[in-house]
Short mmCIF file of C-alpha atoms and ligand atoms in Angstrom, two decimals:
data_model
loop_
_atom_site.label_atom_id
_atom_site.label_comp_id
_atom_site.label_asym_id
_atom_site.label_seq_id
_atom_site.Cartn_x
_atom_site.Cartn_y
_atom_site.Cartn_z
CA UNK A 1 165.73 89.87 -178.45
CA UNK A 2 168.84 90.01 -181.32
CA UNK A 3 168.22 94.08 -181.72
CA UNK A 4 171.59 96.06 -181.51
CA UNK A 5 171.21 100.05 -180.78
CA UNK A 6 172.10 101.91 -183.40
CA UNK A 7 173.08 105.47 -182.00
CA UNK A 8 173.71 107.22 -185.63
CA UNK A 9 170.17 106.55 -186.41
CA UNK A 10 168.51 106.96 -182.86
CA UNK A 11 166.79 102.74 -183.80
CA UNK A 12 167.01 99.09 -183.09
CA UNK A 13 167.80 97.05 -186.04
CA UNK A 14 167.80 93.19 -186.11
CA UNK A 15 168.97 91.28 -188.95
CA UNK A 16 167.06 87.94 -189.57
CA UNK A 17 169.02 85.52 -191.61
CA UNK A 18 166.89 82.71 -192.04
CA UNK A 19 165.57 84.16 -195.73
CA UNK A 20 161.75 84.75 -196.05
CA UNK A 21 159.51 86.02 -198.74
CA UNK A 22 158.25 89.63 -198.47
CA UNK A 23 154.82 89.22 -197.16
CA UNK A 24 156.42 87.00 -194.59
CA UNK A 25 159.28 89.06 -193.29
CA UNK A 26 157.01 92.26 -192.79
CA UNK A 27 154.35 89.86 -190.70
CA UNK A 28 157.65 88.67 -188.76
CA UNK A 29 158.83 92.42 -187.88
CA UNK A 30 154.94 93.14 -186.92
CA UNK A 31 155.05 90.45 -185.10
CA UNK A 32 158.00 91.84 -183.05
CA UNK A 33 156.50 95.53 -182.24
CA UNK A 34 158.87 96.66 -185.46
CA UNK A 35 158.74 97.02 -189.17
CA UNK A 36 160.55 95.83 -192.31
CA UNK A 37 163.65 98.04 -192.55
CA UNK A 38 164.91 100.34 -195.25
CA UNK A 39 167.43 102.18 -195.94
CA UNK A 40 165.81 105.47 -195.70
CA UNK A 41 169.06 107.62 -194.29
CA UNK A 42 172.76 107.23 -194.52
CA UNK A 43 173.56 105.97 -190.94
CA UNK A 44 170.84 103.00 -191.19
CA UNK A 45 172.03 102.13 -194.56
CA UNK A 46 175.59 102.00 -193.12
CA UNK A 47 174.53 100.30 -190.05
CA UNK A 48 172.55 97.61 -192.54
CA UNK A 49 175.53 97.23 -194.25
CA UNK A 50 177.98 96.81 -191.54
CA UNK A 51 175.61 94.02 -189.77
CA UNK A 52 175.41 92.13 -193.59
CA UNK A 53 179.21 92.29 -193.05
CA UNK A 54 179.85 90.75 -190.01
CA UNK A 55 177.33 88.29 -191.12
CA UNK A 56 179.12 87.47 -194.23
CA UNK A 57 175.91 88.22 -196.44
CA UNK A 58 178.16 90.79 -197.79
CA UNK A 59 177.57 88.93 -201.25
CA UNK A 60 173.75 88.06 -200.57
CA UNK A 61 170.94 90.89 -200.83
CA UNK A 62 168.31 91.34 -198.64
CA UNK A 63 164.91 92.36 -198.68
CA UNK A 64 163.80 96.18 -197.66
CA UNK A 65 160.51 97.29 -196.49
CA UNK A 66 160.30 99.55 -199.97
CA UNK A 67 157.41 98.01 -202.49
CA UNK A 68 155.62 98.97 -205.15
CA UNK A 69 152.22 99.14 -203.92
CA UNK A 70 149.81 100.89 -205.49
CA UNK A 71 151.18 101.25 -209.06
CA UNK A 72 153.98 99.21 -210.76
CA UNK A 73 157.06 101.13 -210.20
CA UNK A 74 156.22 103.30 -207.94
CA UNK A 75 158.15 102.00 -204.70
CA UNK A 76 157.61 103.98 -201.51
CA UNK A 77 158.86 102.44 -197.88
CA UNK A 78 156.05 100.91 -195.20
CA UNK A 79 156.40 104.12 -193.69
CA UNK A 80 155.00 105.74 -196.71
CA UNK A 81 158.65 107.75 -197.89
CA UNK A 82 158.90 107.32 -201.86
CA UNK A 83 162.40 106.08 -203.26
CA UNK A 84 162.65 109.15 -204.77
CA UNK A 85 162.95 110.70 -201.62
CA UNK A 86 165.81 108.43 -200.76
CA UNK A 87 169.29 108.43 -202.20
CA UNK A 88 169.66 105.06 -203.18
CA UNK A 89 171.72 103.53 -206.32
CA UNK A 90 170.36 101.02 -208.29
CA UNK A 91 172.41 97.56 -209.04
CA UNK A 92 173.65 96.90 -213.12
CA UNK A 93 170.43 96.55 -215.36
CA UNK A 94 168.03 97.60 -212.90
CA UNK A 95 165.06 98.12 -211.94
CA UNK A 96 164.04 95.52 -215.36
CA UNK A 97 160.74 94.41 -213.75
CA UNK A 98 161.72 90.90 -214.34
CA UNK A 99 158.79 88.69 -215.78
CA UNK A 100 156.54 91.62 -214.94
CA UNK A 101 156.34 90.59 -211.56
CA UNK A 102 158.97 92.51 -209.46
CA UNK A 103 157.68 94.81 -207.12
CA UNK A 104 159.23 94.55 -203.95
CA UNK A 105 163.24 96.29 -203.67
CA UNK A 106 166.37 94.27 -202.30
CA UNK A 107 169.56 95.67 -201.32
CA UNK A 108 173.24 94.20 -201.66
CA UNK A 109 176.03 94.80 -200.14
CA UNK A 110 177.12 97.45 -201.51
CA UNK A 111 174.36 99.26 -200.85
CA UNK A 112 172.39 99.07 -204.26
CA UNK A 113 168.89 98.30 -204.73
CA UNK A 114 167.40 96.30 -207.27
CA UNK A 115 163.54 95.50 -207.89
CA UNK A 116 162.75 91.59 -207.17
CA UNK A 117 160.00 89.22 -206.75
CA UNK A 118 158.01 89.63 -203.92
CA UNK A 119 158.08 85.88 -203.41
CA UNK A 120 161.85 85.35 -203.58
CA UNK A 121 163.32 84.50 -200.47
CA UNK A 122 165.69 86.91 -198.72
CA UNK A 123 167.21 87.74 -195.16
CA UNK A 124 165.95 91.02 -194.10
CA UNK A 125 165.98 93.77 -191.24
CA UNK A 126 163.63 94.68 -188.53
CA UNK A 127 163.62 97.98 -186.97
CA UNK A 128 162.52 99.85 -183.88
CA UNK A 129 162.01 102.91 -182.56
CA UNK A 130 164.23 103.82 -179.88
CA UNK A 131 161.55 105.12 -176.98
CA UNK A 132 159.55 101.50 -175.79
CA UNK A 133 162.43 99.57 -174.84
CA UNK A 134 162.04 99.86 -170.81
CA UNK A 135 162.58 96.33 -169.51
CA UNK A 136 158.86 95.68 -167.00
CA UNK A 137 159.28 93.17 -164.09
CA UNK A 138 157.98 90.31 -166.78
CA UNK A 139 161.71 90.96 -168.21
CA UNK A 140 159.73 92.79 -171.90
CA UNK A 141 159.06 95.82 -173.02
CA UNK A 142 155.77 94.88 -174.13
CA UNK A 143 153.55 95.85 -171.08
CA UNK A 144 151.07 93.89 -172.53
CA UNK A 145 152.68 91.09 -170.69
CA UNK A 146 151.22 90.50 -166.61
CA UNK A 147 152.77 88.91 -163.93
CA UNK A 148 151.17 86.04 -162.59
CA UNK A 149 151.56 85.63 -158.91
CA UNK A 150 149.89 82.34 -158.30
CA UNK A 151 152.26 80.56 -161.35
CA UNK A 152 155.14 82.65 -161.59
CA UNK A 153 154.63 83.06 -165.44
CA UNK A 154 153.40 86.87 -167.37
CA UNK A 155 150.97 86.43 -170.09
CA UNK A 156 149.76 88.97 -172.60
CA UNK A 157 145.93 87.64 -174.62
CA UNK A 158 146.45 88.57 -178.39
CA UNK A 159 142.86 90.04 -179.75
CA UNK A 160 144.19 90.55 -182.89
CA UNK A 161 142.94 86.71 -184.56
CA UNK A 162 145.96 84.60 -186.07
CA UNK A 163 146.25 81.11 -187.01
CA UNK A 164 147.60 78.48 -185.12
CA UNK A 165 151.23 78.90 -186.16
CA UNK A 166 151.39 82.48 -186.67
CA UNK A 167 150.47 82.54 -183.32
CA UNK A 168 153.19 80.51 -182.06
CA UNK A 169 155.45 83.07 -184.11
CA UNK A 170 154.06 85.36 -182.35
CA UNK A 171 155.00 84.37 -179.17
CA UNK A 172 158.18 83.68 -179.63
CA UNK A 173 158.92 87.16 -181.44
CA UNK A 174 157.97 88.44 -178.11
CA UNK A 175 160.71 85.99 -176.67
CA UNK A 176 157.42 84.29 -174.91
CA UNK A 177 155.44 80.97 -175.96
CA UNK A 178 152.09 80.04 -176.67
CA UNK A 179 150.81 79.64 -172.85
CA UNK A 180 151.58 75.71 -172.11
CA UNK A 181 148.80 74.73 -168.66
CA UNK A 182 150.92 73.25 -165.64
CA UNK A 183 147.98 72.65 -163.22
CA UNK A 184 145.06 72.91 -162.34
CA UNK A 185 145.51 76.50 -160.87
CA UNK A 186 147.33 77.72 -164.50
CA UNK A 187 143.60 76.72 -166.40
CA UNK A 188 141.95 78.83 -163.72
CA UNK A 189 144.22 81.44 -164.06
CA UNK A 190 143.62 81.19 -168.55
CA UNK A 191 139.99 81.37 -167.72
CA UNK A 192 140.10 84.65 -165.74
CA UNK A 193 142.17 85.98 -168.60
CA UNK A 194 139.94 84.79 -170.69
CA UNK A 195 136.70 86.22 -168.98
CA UNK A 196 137.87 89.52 -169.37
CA UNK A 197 137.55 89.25 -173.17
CA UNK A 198 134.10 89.05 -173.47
CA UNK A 199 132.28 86.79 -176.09
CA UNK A 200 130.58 90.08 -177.88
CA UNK A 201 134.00 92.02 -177.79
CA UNK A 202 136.24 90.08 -180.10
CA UNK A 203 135.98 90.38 -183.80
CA UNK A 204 136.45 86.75 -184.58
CA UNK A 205 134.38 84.00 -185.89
CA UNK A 206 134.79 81.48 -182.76
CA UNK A 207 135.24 83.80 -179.83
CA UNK A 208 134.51 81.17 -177.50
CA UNK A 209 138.17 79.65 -178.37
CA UNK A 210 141.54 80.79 -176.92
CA UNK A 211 144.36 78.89 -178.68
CA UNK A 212 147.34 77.98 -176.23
CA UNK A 213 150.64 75.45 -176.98
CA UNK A 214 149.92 72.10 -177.40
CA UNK A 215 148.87 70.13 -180.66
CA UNK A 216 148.97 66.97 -182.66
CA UNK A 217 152.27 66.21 -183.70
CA UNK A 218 151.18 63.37 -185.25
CA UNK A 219 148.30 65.38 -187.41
CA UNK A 220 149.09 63.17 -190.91
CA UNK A 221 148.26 60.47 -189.26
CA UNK A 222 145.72 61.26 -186.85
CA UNK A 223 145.81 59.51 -184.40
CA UNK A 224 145.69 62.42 -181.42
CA UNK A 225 149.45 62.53 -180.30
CA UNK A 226 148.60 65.63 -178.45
CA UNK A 227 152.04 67.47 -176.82
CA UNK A 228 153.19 70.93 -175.85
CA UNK A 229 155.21 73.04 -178.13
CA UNK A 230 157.80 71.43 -175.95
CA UNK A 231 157.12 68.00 -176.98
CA UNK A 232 156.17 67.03 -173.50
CA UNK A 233 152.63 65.06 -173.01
CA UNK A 234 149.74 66.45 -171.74
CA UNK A 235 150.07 64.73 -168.73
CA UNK A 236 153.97 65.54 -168.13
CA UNK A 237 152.92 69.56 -168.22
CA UNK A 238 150.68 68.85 -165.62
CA UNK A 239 147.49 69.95 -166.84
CA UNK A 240 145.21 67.11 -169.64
CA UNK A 241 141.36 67.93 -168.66
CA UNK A 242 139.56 67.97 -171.91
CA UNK A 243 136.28 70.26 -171.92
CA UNK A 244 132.95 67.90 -172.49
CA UNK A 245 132.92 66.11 -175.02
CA UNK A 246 136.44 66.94 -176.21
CA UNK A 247 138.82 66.45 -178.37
CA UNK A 248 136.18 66.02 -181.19
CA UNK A 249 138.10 66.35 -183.87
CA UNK A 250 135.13 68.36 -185.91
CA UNK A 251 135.22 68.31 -189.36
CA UNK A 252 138.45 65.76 -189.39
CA UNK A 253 140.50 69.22 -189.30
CA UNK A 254 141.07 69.81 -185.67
CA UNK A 255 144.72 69.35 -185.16
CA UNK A 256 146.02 72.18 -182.73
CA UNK A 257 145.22 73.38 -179.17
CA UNK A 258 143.27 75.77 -177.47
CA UNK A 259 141.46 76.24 -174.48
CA UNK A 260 137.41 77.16 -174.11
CA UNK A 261 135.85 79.82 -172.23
CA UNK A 262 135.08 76.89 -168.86
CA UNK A 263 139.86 76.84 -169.28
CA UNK A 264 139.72 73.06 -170.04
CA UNK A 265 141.47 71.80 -173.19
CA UNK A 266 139.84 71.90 -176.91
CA UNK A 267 141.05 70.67 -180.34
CA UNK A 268 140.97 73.33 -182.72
CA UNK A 269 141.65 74.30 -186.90
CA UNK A 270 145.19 75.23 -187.09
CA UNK A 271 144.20 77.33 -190.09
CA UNK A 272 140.99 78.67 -188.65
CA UNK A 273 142.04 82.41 -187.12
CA UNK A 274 141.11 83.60 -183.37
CA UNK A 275 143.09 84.78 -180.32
CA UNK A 276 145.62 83.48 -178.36
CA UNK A 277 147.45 83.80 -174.90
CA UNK A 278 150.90 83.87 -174.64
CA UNK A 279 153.42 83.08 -171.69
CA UNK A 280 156.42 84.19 -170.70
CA UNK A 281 158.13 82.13 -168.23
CA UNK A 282 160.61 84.88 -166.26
CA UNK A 283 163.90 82.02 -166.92
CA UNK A 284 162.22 81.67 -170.28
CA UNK A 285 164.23 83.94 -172.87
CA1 CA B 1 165.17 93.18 -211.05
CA1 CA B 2 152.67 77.48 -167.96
CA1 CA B 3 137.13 70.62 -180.86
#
């Protein structure tokens, strides 16, 4: 899952490259069972620094999880420590509060932290706690995830309502996919899993709607080229039964997948929120 043990500090730190804006790189750590690291002791800062390093981002800063929340200036980690409980260095001319607007802290490599715009793009850090990181027989340590016998695959139904594509995020931060049906059997086996989520116990404005991986890749032009995350066709998965009087297409808006509470196939909002089923193939890493 790209986390390296970091003994000094007893935690798993991964270091994302791809740059994101704040908001974004703390949903991505959530996403992954961690949160937005910070240089809140001298071994994680070193380990931080030694991983920018042999990344050559050396020269690059990236974002911590420190922000000013509540007040301007007043910049405390996600775990609640303030900075002035840490002993960090600020960069040249800083904090300056740039514009007004900078309330969320970088570092660089040389371990120096500098106030920046939360919407700036930076790599960042994720970290975990050492304890949950038993491997279960769906090859995670999220025991979320069940094995499958009659397809082989684990899935794990998210509750917690996310759009379309921060779904599919989601997924694959848990080194799984958004579930992809391969017969006949796989729907039954989504509607079971879906049955046991009850209509009146999810807190989401369509609970009747379980988005999966498939949608319109064609959605600009709408003309319903409907494929898996994988870019195969309905038909090559194995599995293209459309619940009645589906796809509809409601609103002109319904461009990504899901499956109904009968486990045939329904065209949903991409930006509309609700729950999801992963899948996590056991060869799928
Ligand atoms: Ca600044
Ligand atoms: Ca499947
Ligand atoms: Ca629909």
């Amino acid at each position: 899952m790209g986390y390296e043990y970091v003994p000094e500090a007893d935690i798993w730190l991964r270091l994302h490259i791809v740059p994101a804006d704040w908001q974004e790189a703390r949903l991505r750590c959530h996403l992954e069972g961690g949160v937005l690291a910070s240089p809140s002791n001298s071994a994680l800062t070193k380990a931080m620094i030694d991983m920018m390093s042999s990344k050559e981002l050396i020269m690059k800063k990236i974002f911590t999880g420190i922000q000013a929340v509540v007040a301007k200036g007043h910049f405390m980690t996600i775990d609640g420590i303030p900075l002035s409980n840490l002993s960090l260095r600020w960069a040249d001319n800083e904090p300056n509060n740039a514009n007004n607007n900078e309330d969320c802290l970088t570092m660089n490599g040389e371990s120096e932290v500098a106030d920046a715009n939360c919407a700036d793009v930076c790599p960042f850090f994720c970290a975990k706690k050492s304890s949950k990181m038993t491997v279960n027989k769906c090859g995670t340590t999220d025991d979320e995830y069940h094995l499958e016998p009659r397809t082989g695959s684990c899935y794990k139904f998210h509750q917690l309502p996310r759009t379309w594509h921060q779904a599919a995020g989601a997924c694959f931060s848990e080194g799984a996919h958004l579930a992809i049906i391969n017969s006949p059997e796989e729907s039954q086996v989504l509607k079971e899993l879906f049955a046991k989520y009850p209509q009146n116990t999810l807190r989401v404005k369509y609970p009747h709607v379980a988005m999966i991986g498939f949608w319109d890749w064609n959605e600009h032009a709408r003309n319903g080229e409907w494929l898996t995350i994988f870019g195969e066709t309905l038909a090559a998965a194995g599995f293209s039964t459309w619940s009645a009087n589906e796809p509809n297409n409601a609103f002109g808006i319904e461009f990504c997948g899901s499956i109904v509470r009968d486990g045939l196939l329904n065209d949903f909002e991409c930006n509309t929120s609700a729950v999801f089923i992963c899948e996590r193939e056991r060869a799928y890493k």
